[in-house]
Amino acid sequence: MSPPLYLSLFGRRSHEGSTNISDSESEEEPELPLNQFYPYIRCALCCGFLIDATTITECLHTFCKSCIVKHFFHSNRCPTCNIVVHQTQPIYNIRPDRQLQDIVYKMVPFLEESEREQMCNFYKERGLEVPKPVVISPPGPVVLKRQKKENIPQTIFTIPPELDVSLLLDFVGAEEGINNYKPLERRYVRVSGEATVRHVELFIRRKMELSSSCQVDVVCGDHLLDHYQSLKDIQSSVGEEALQDGLLVLHFGLVLPTQS
């Protein structure tokens, strides 16, 4: 009887001139069944494996591109955590996750070939030309690279108008007993004024890898902010004292929740 399909977590190493693997080496390379990875490689909307993996930038949840675009026809919230992705145009805040898609294709045998075949049949049944796969050409001479750089339209670097608030996130410290967190490397952030303090907190939690037992207090000036407050309202209510070189300064600290 053939063994069940397993995935090696770290991959097997090959050694020249050796065909036997010792027990100690096999123990260092644990094998896990594919279904243990389902929460990370399947779409929560269609329950199938991710196709054209697309991530919401506000909360970093990932879905099939077609699934999340259809979902945004009737909702502006994330299907998983229910946060508001964008007040009017949630599709602005999604990005392709090609690295995750490559991982899915490597983990699930024949998925990429099957998807390509279905796409070809879809176009042929409708009498349409099948799109050709994107081919990345090898790098050309240095002169050609420079010419290509100069021909890039300048509009590609413009900031979308909906990202109208620039933040400076200032970490003031953590309460005694909170030690397991990463430094916030990205202190300067450009976001929509419709984003709330809750969105800022989620961003901080993900970047610093905070545990759920840790509370994030956000302060602007002398005001402790509530989760529901939008950045646009904070900027207008606090005024110039909250700005530093045009940046809205938010101080935040890590505290332990109060015991009632």
PDB file of C-alpha atoms in Angstrom:
ATOM      1  CA  MET A   1       0.000   0.000   0.000  1.00  0.00           C
ATOM      2  CA  SER A   2       1.414   3.382  -0.967  1.00  0.00           C
ATOM      3  CA  PRO A   3       1.905   5.892   1.865  1.00  0.00           C
ATOM      4  CA  PRO A   4      -0.431   8.940   2.136  1.00  0.00           C
ATOM      5  CA  LEU A   5       0.533  12.221   0.510  1.00  0.00           C
ATOM      6  CA  TYR A   6       2.622  14.276   2.917  1.00  0.00           C
ATOM      7  CA  LEU A   7       4.512  17.501   2.643  1.00  0.00           C
ATOM      8  CA  SER A   8       7.952  17.931   4.114  1.00  0.00           C
ATOM      9  CA  LEU A   9       8.077  21.092   6.201  1.00  0.00           C
ATOM     10  CA  PHE A  10      11.729  21.764   5.518  1.00  0.00           C
ATOM     11  CA  GLY A  11      12.390  19.621   2.433  1.00  0.00           C
ATOM     12  CA  ARG A  12      14.741  16.633   2.213  1.00  0.00           C
ATOM     13  CA  ARG A  13      18.459  17.081   1.696  1.00  0.00           C
ATOM     14  CA  SER A  14      20.294  14.915  -0.818  1.00  0.00           C
ATOM     15  CA  HIS A  15      23.794  13.657  -0.084  1.00  0.00           C
ATOM     16  CA  GLU A  16      26.198  12.440  -2.759  1.00  0.00           C
ATOM     17  CA  GLY A  17      27.062   8.786  -2.511  1.00  0.00           C
ATOM     18  CA  SER A  18      24.507   8.117   0.215  1.00  0.00           C
ATOM     19  CA  THR A  19      21.134   6.466  -0.239  1.00  0.00           C
ATOM     20  CA  ASN A  20      20.253   5.811   3.420  1.00  0.00           C
ATOM     21  CA  ILE A  21      18.751   8.361   5.803  1.00  0.00           C
ATOM     22  CA  SER A  22      19.396   7.838   9.487  1.00  0.00           C
ATOM     23  CA  ASP A  23      16.637   7.937  12.077  1.00  0.00           C
ATOM     24  CA  SER A  24      18.118  11.046  13.695  1.00  0.00           C
ATOM     25  CA  GLU A  25      18.092  12.931  10.370  1.00  0.00           C
ATOM     26  CA  SER A  26      14.483  11.982   9.620  1.00  0.00           C
ATOM     27  CA  GLU A  27      13.473  13.221  13.048  1.00  0.00           C
ATOM     28  CA  GLU A  28      14.923  16.650  12.195  1.00  0.00           C
ATOM     29  CA  GLU A  29      12.630  16.918   9.170  1.00  0.00           C
ATOM     30  CA  PRO A  30       9.048  16.480  10.411  1.00  0.00           C
ATOM     31  CA  GLU A  31       6.377  15.727   7.832  1.00  0.00           C
ATOM     32  CA  LEU A  32       2.881  17.164   8.075  1.00  0.00           C
ATOM     33  CA  PRO A  33      -0.329  16.273   6.191  1.00  0.00           C
ATOM     34  CA  LEU A  34      -1.515  18.827   3.663  1.00  0.00           C
ATOM     35  CA  ASN A  35      -4.811  19.457   5.467  1.00  0.00           C
ATOM     36  CA  GLN A  36      -2.943  21.043   8.378  1.00  0.00           C
ATOM     37  CA  PHE A  37      -2.061  23.917   6.042  1.00  0.00           C
ATOM     38  CA  TYR A  38      -5.649  24.464   4.822  1.00  0.00           C
ATOM     39  CA  PRO A  39      -6.265  27.576   6.994  1.00  0.00           C
ATOM     40  CA  TYR A  40      -3.363  29.297   5.212  1.00  0.00           C
ATOM     41  CA  ILE A  41      -3.813  28.170   1.587  1.00  0.00           C
ATOM     42  CA  ARG A  42      -7.614  28.072   1.169  1.00  0.00           C
ATOM     43  CA  CYS A  43     -10.028  30.936   0.494  1.00  0.00           C
ATOM     44  CA  ALA A  44     -12.544  31.583   3.278  1.00  0.00           C
ATOM     45  CA  LEU A  45     -15.191  32.621   0.702  1.00  0.00           C
ATOM     46  CA  CYS A  46     -15.197  29.671  -1.717  1.00  0.00           C
ATOM     47  CA  CYS A  47     -13.389  27.153   0.563  1.00  0.00           C
ATOM     48  CA  GLY A  48     -11.158  26.163  -2.364  1.00  0.00           C
ATOM     49  CA  PHE A  49      -7.413  26.564  -2.739  1.00  0.00           C
ATOM     50  CA  LEU A  50      -6.316  30.157  -3.348  1.00  0.00           C
ATOM     51  CA  ILE A  51      -6.311  31.232  -7.001  1.00  0.00           C
ATOM     52  CA  ASP A  52      -4.822  34.662  -7.802  1.00  0.00           C
ATOM     53  CA  ALA A  53      -4.242  35.176  -4.066  1.00  0.00           C
ATOM     54  CA  THR A  54      -5.223  38.734  -3.146  1.00  0.00           C
ATOM     55  CA  THR A  55      -4.648  40.356   0.252  1.00  0.00           C
ATOM     56  CA  ILE A  56      -6.580  43.177   1.937  1.00  0.00           C
ATOM     57  CA  THR A  57      -3.996  45.767   2.988  1.00  0.00           C
ATOM     58  CA  GLU A  58      -6.015  46.931   6.018  1.00  0.00           C
ATOM     59  CA  CYS A  59      -6.052  43.577   7.838  1.00  0.00           C
ATOM     60  CA  LEU A  60      -3.838  41.254   5.708  1.00  0.00           C
ATOM     61  CA  HIS A  61      -6.508  38.585   5.160  1.00  0.00           C
ATOM     62  CA  THR A  62      -6.175  36.795   1.816  1.00  0.00           C
ATOM     63  CA  PHE A  63      -8.776  35.440  -0.647  1.00  0.00           C
ATOM     64  CA  CYS A  64      -9.101  34.413  -4.286  1.00  0.00           C
ATOM     65  CA  LYS A  65      -9.130  37.560  -6.411  1.00  0.00           C
ATOM     66  CA  SER A  66     -12.459  36.779  -8.068  1.00  0.00           C
ATOM     67  CA  CYS A  67     -14.045  35.919  -4.688  1.00  0.00           C
ATOM     68  CA  ILE A  68     -13.050  39.118  -2.906  1.00  0.00           C
ATOM     69  CA  VAL A  69     -13.941  41.341  -5.883  1.00  0.00           C
ATOM     70  CA  LYS A  70     -17.436  39.804  -6.027  1.00  0.00           C
ATOM     71  CA  HIS A  71     -17.772  40.215  -2.254  1.00  0.00           C
ATOM     72  CA  PHE A  72     -17.000  43.941  -2.548  1.00  0.00           C
ATOM     73  CA  PHE A  73     -19.949  44.382  -4.933  1.00  0.00           C
ATOM     74  CA  HIS A  74     -22.283  44.238  -1.926  1.00  0.00           C
ATOM     75  CA  SER A  75     -20.029  44.965   1.079  1.00  0.00           C
ATOM     76  CA  ASN A  76     -17.100  47.179   2.073  1.00  0.00           C
ATOM     77  CA  ARG A  77     -15.999  44.954   4.986  1.00  0.00           C
ATOM     78  CA  CYS A  78     -13.495  42.118   5.251  1.00  0.00           C
ATOM     79  CA  PRO A  79     -15.331  38.756   5.202  1.00  0.00           C
ATOM     80  CA  THR A  80     -13.067  37.400   7.965  1.00  0.00           C
ATOM     81  CA  CYS A  81     -12.652  40.179  10.552  1.00  0.00           C
ATOM     82  CA  ASN A  82     -15.451  42.556   9.431  1.00  0.00           C
ATOM     83  CA  ILE A  83     -13.349  45.745   9.501  1.00  0.00           C
ATOM     84  CA  VAL A  84     -14.204  48.491   6.988  1.00  0.00           C
ATOM     85  CA  VAL A  85     -11.720  48.085   4.143  1.00  0.00           C
ATOM     86  CA  HIS A  86     -12.648  51.424   2.518  1.00  0.00           C
ATOM     87  CA  GLN A  87     -15.738  53.571   2.907  1.00  0.00           C
ATOM     88  CA  THR A  88     -16.559  53.772  -0.808  1.00  0.00           C
ATOM     89  CA  GLN A  89     -13.949  51.871  -2.866  1.00  0.00           C
ATOM     90  CA  PRO A  90     -12.711  48.779  -0.940  1.00  0.00           C
ATOM     91  CA  ILE A  91     -11.105  47.412  -4.095  1.00  0.00           C
ATOM     92  CA  TYR A  92      -8.473  50.172  -3.747  1.00  0.00           C
ATOM     93  CA  ASN A  93      -7.105  48.385  -0.686  1.00  0.00           C
ATOM     94  CA  ILE A  94      -6.346  44.949  -2.110  1.00  0.00           C
ATOM     95  CA  ARG A  95      -3.040  43.760  -3.517  1.00  0.00           C
ATOM     96  CA  PRO A  96      -1.935  40.540  -5.301  1.00  0.00           C
ATOM     97  CA  ASP A  97       0.092  38.165  -3.119  1.00  0.00           C
ATOM     98  CA  ARG A  98       2.218  36.371  -5.703  1.00  0.00           C
ATOM     99  CA  GLN A  99       4.551  34.853  -3.126  1.00  0.00           C
ATOM    100  CA  LEU A 100       1.680  33.112  -1.351  1.00  0.00           C
ATOM    101  CA  GLN A 101       0.228  31.972  -4.688  1.00  0.00           C
ATOM    102  CA  ASP A 102       3.561  30.403  -5.644  1.00  0.00           C
ATOM    103  CA  ILE A 103       3.564  28.549  -2.315  1.00  0.00           C
ATOM    104  CA  VAL A 104       0.027  27.233  -2.945  1.00  0.00           C
ATOM    105  CA  TYR A 105       0.966  25.989  -6.410  1.00  0.00           C
ATOM    106  CA  LYS A 106       4.045  24.198  -5.020  1.00  0.00           C
ATOM    107  CA  MET A 107       2.090  22.592  -2.171  1.00  0.00           C
ATOM    108  CA  VAL A 108      -0.904  21.394  -4.211  1.00  0.00           C
ATOM    109  CA  PRO A 109       0.125  19.121  -7.123  1.00  0.00           C
ATOM    110  CA  PHE A 110      -1.436  19.856 -10.549  1.00  0.00           C
ATOM    111  CA  LEU A 111      -3.448  22.860  -9.249  1.00  0.00           C
ATOM    112  CA  GLU A 112      -1.693  25.338 -11.529  1.00  0.00           C
ATOM    113  CA  GLU A 113      -2.058  23.089 -14.593  1.00  0.00           C
ATOM    114  CA  SER A 114      -5.735  22.461 -13.825  1.00  0.00           C
ATOM    115  CA  GLU A 115      -6.455  26.151 -13.415  1.00  0.00           C
ATOM    116  CA  ARG A 116      -4.672  26.981 -16.665  1.00  0.00           C
ATOM    117  CA  GLU A 117      -6.663  24.301 -18.503  1.00  0.00           C
ATOM    118  CA  GLN A 118      -9.977  25.616 -17.155  1.00  0.00           C
ATOM    119  CA  MET A 119      -9.064  29.150 -18.195  1.00  0.00           C
ATOM    120  CA  CYS A 120      -8.189  28.000 -21.730  1.00  0.00           C
ATOM    121  CA  ASN A 121     -11.517  26.134 -22.029  1.00  0.00           C
ATOM    122  CA  PHE A 122     -13.396  29.210 -20.797  1.00  0.00           C
ATOM    123  CA  TYR A 123     -11.955  31.415 -23.554  1.00  0.00           C
ATOM    124  CA  LYS A 124     -12.254  28.771 -26.291  1.00  0.00           C
ATOM    125  CA  GLU A 125     -15.941  28.088 -25.534  1.00  0.00           C
ATOM    126  CA  ARG A 126     -16.646  31.790 -26.041  1.00  0.00           C
ATOM    127  CA  GLY A 127     -14.525  32.111 -29.170  1.00  0.00           C
ATOM    128  CA  LEU A 128     -12.016  34.409 -27.480  1.00  0.00           C
ATOM    129  CA  GLU A 129      -8.246  34.456 -27.781  1.00  0.00           C
ATOM    130  CA  VAL A 130      -6.526  32.725 -24.873  1.00  0.00           C
ATOM    131  CA  PRO A 131      -4.235  35.167 -23.024  1.00  0.00           C
ATOM    132  CA  LYS A 132      -0.589  34.219 -23.242  1.00  0.00           C
ATOM    133  CA  PRO A 133       1.291  33.632 -19.975  1.00  0.00           C
ATOM    134  CA  VAL A 134       3.580  36.447 -18.939  1.00  0.00           C
ATOM    135  CA  VAL A 135       7.187  35.694 -19.881  1.00  0.00           C
ATOM    136  CA  ILE A 136       9.898  37.520 -17.962  1.00  0.00           C
ATOM    137  CA  SER A 137      12.654  38.291 -20.424  1.00  0.00           C
ATOM    138  CA  PRO A 138      16.317  38.153 -19.365  1.00  0.00           C
ATOM    139  CA  PRO A 139      17.886  41.488 -18.464  1.00  0.00           C
ATOM    140  CA  GLY A 140      19.205  43.416 -21.449  1.00  0.00           C
ATOM    141  CA  PRO A 141      22.179  45.762 -21.813  1.00  0.00           C
ATOM    142  CA  VAL A 142      22.618  48.593 -19.348  1.00  0.00           C
ATOM    143  CA  VAL A 143      21.714  51.180 -22.003  1.00  0.00           C
ATOM    144  CA  LEU A 144      18.312  49.560 -22.583  1.00  0.00           C
ATOM    145  CA  LYS A 145      17.598  49.498 -18.863  1.00  0.00           C
ATOM    146  CA  ARG A 146      18.286  53.205 -18.589  1.00  0.00           C
ATOM    147  CA  GLN A 147      16.024  53.982 -21.520  1.00  0.00           C
ATOM    148  CA  LYS A 148      13.230  51.941 -19.963  1.00  0.00           C
ATOM    149  CA  LYS A 149      13.658  53.772 -16.660  1.00  0.00           C
ATOM    150  CA  GLU A 150      13.406  57.176 -18.293  1.00  0.00           C
ATOM    151  CA  ASN A 151      10.238  56.194 -20.180  1.00  0.00           C
ATOM    152  CA  ILE A 152       8.267  55.248 -17.053  1.00  0.00           C
ATOM    153  CA  PRO A 153       5.333  57.658 -16.761  1.00  0.00           C
ATOM    154  CA  GLN A 154       5.667  59.903 -13.735  1.00  0.00           C
ATOM    155  CA  THR A 155       2.044  59.271 -12.714  1.00  0.00           C
ATOM    156  CA  ILE A 156       2.981  55.796 -11.492  1.00  0.00           C
ATOM    157  CA  PHE A 157       4.616  57.394  -8.444  1.00  0.00           C
ATOM    158  CA  THR A 158       1.719  59.656  -7.468  1.00  0.00           C
ATOM    159  CA  ILE A 159       0.000  58.982  -4.148  1.00  0.00           C
ATOM    160  CA  PRO A 160      -3.703  58.037  -4.474  1.00  0.00           C
ATOM    161  CA  PRO A 161      -5.912  60.960  -3.347  1.00  0.00           C
ATOM    162  CA  GLU A 162      -7.771  58.806  -0.801  1.00  0.00           C
ATOM    163  CA  LEU A 163      -4.533  58.390   1.194  1.00  0.00           C
ATOM    164  CA  ASP A 164      -4.801  61.882   2.623  1.00  0.00           C
ATOM    165  CA  VAL A 165      -3.317  61.521   6.129  1.00  0.00           C
ATOM    166  CA  SER A 166       0.383  61.045   6.944  1.00  0.00           C
ATOM    167  CA  LEU A 167       1.073  59.401  10.314  1.00  0.00           C
ATOM    168  CA  LEU A 168       4.065  59.352  12.600  1.00  0.00           C
ATOM    169  CA  LEU A 169       3.677  56.462  15.057  1.00  0.00           C
ATOM    170  CA  ASP A 170       5.769  57.151  18.163  1.00  0.00           C
ATOM    171  CA  PHE A 171       6.337  54.204  20.519  1.00  0.00           C
ATOM    172  CA  VAL A 172       6.613  55.485  24.107  1.00  0.00           C
ATOM    173  CA  GLY A 173       7.267  52.141  25.804  1.00  0.00           C
ATOM    174  CA  ALA A 174       5.690  49.051  27.346  1.00  0.00           C
ATOM    175  CA  GLU A 175       4.385  48.336  30.823  1.00  0.00           C
ATOM    176  CA  GLU A 176       6.505  46.109  33.044  1.00  0.00           C
ATOM    177  CA  GLY A 177       5.798  42.468  32.254  1.00  0.00           C
ATOM    178  CA  ILE A 178       5.413  43.000  28.487  1.00  0.00           C
ATOM    179  CA  ASN A 179       8.628  41.888  26.810  1.00  0.00           C
ATOM    180  CA  ASN A 180       7.820  39.683  23.826  1.00  0.00           C
ATOM    181  CA  TYR A 181       7.371  42.131  20.932  1.00  0.00           C
ATOM    182  CA  LYS A 182       9.223  43.315  17.845  1.00  0.00           C
ATOM    183  CA  PRO A 183      10.279  46.934  17.224  1.00  0.00           C
ATOM    184  CA  LEU A 184       8.036  48.940  14.908  1.00  0.00           C
ATOM    185  CA  GLU A 185      10.271  49.467  11.887  1.00  0.00           C
ATOM    186  CA  ARG A 186       7.708  51.369   9.807  1.00  0.00           C
ATOM    187  CA  ARG A 187       6.898  54.516  11.823  1.00  0.00           C
ATOM    188  CA  TYR A 188       5.780  56.683   8.899  1.00  0.00           C
ATOM    189  CA  VAL A 189       2.518  55.592   7.268  1.00  0.00           C
ATOM    190  CA  ARG A 190       0.220  57.198   4.683  1.00  0.00           C
ATOM    191  CA  VAL A 191      -3.435  56.222   5.146  1.00  0.00           C
ATOM    192  CA  SER A 192      -6.997  57.263   4.426  1.00  0.00           C
ATOM    193  CA  GLY A 193      -8.546  59.848   6.727  1.00  0.00           C
ATOM    194  CA  GLU A 194     -11.521  57.492   7.015  1.00  0.00           C
ATOM    195  CA  ALA A 195      -9.352  54.920   8.807  1.00  0.00           C
ATOM    196  CA  THR A 196      -9.996  54.622  12.539  1.00  0.00           C
ATOM    197  CA  VAL A 197      -7.810  54.224  15.609  1.00  0.00           C
ATOM    198  CA  ARG A 198      -8.785  50.552  15.501  1.00  0.00           C
ATOM    199  CA  HIS A 199      -7.103  50.223  12.082  1.00  0.00           C
ATOM    200  CA  VAL A 200      -3.944  51.820  13.488  1.00  0.00           C
ATOM    201  CA  GLU A 201      -3.992  49.406  16.420  1.00  0.00           C
ATOM    202  CA  LEU A 202      -4.352  46.391  14.099  1.00  0.00           C
ATOM    203  CA  PHE A 203      -1.411  47.650  12.031  1.00  0.00           C
ATOM    204  CA  ILE A 204       0.739  48.013  15.175  1.00  0.00           C
ATOM    205  CA  ARG A 205      -0.290  44.572  16.451  1.00  0.00           C
ATOM    206  CA  ARG A 206       0.687  42.834  13.214  1.00  0.00           C
ATOM    207  CA  LYS A 207       3.988  44.654  12.756  1.00  0.00           C
ATOM    208  CA  MET A 208       5.079  44.184  16.382  1.00  0.00           C
ATOM    209  CA  GLU A 209       3.569  40.661  16.642  1.00  0.00           C
ATOM    210  CA  LEU A 210       1.725  41.460  19.865  1.00  0.00           C
ATOM    211  CA  SER A 211      -0.208  38.863  21.843  1.00  0.00           C
ATOM    212  CA  SER A 212      -3.940  39.247  22.446  1.00  0.00           C
ATOM    213  CA  SER A 213      -3.271  39.755  26.161  1.00  0.00           C
ATOM    214  CA  CYS A 214      -1.505  43.041  25.416  1.00  0.00           C
ATOM    215  CA  GLN A 215      -3.478  46.295  25.096  1.00  0.00           C
ATOM    216  CA  VAL A 216      -2.451  49.168  22.790  1.00  0.00           C
ATOM    217  CA  ASP A 217      -3.232  52.679  24.066  1.00  0.00           C
ATOM    218  CA  VAL A 218      -3.059  55.412  21.399  1.00  0.00           C
ATOM    219  CA  VAL A 219      -2.692  59.069  22.400  1.00  0.00           C
ATOM    220  CA  CYS A 220      -2.788  62.264  20.329  1.00  0.00           C
ATOM    221  CA  GLY A 221      -1.618  65.333  22.225  1.00  0.00           C
ATOM    222  CA  ASP A 222      -3.189  64.934  25.670  1.00  0.00           C
ATOM    223  CA  HIS A 223      -6.129  62.863  24.426  1.00  0.00           C
ATOM    224  CA  LEU A 224      -6.464  59.094  24.873  1.00  0.00           C
ATOM    225  CA  LEU A 225      -8.182  58.013  21.656  1.00  0.00           C
ATOM    226  CA  ASP A 226     -11.172  55.691  21.270  1.00  0.00           C
ATOM    227  CA  HIS A 227     -11.196  52.867  18.717  1.00  0.00           C
ATOM    228  CA  TYR A 228     -14.083  54.325  16.722  1.00  0.00           C
ATOM    229  CA  GLN A 229     -12.486  57.750  16.100  1.00  0.00           C
ATOM    230  CA  SER A 230     -11.413  58.387  12.514  1.00  0.00           C
ATOM    231  CA  LEU A 231      -8.052  59.988  11.758  1.00  0.00           C
ATOM    232  CA  LYS A 232      -9.758  62.786   9.851  1.00  0.00           C
ATOM    233  CA  ASP A 233     -11.846  63.709  12.911  1.00  0.00           C
ATOM    234  CA  ILE A 234      -8.818  63.514  15.204  1.00  0.00           C
ATOM    235  CA  GLN A 235      -6.790  65.811  12.961  1.00  0.00           C
ATOM    236  CA  SER A 236      -9.573  68.402  12.782  1.00  0.00           C
ATOM    237  CA  SER A 237     -10.426  68.310  16.511  1.00  0.00           C
ATOM    238  CA  VAL A 238      -6.914  68.353  17.976  1.00  0.00           C
ATOM    239  CA  GLY A 239      -5.586  70.897  15.483  1.00  0.00           C
ATOM    240  CA  GLU A 240      -2.043  72.104  14.864  1.00  0.00           C
ATOM    241  CA  GLU A 241      -0.684  70.803  18.174  1.00  0.00           C
ATOM    242  CA  ALA A 242      -1.043  67.246  16.843  1.00  0.00           C
ATOM    243  CA  LEU A 243       1.013  67.949  13.715  1.00  0.00           C
ATOM    244  CA  GLN A 244       4.755  67.772  13.265  1.00  0.00           C
ATOM    245  CA  ASP A 245       6.062  68.825   9.841  1.00  0.00           C
ATOM    246  CA  GLY A 246       2.650  68.016   8.363  1.00  0.00           C
ATOM    247  CA  LEU A 247       2.487  64.588  10.030  1.00  0.00           C
ATOM    248  CA  LEU A 248      -0.249  63.555  12.454  1.00  0.00           C
ATOM    249  CA  VAL A 249       1.703  62.314  15.485  1.00  0.00           C
ATOM    250  CA  LEU A 250       0.169  59.402  17.400  1.00  0.00           C
ATOM    251  CA  HIS A 251       1.938  58.186  20.540  1.00  0.00           C
ATOM    252  CA  PHE A 252       1.226  54.627  21.584  1.00  0.00           C
ATOM    253  CA  GLY A 253       2.198  52.383  24.477  1.00  0.00           C
ATOM    254  CA  LEU A 254       1.689  48.747  25.425  1.00  0.00           C
ATOM    255  CA  VAL A 255      -0.172  48.051  28.659  1.00  0.00           C
ATOM    256  CA  LEU A 256      -1.697  45.068  30.417  1.00  0.00           C
ATOM    257  CA  PRO A 257      -5.521  45.073  30.500  1.00  0.00           C
ATOM    258  CA  THR A 258      -7.014  46.292  33.767  1.00  0.00           C
ATOM    259  CA  GLN A 259      -8.521  43.558  35.947  1.00  0.00           C
ATOM    260  CA  SER A 260     -12.074  44.287  37.006  1.00  0.00           C
TER     261      SER A 260
END
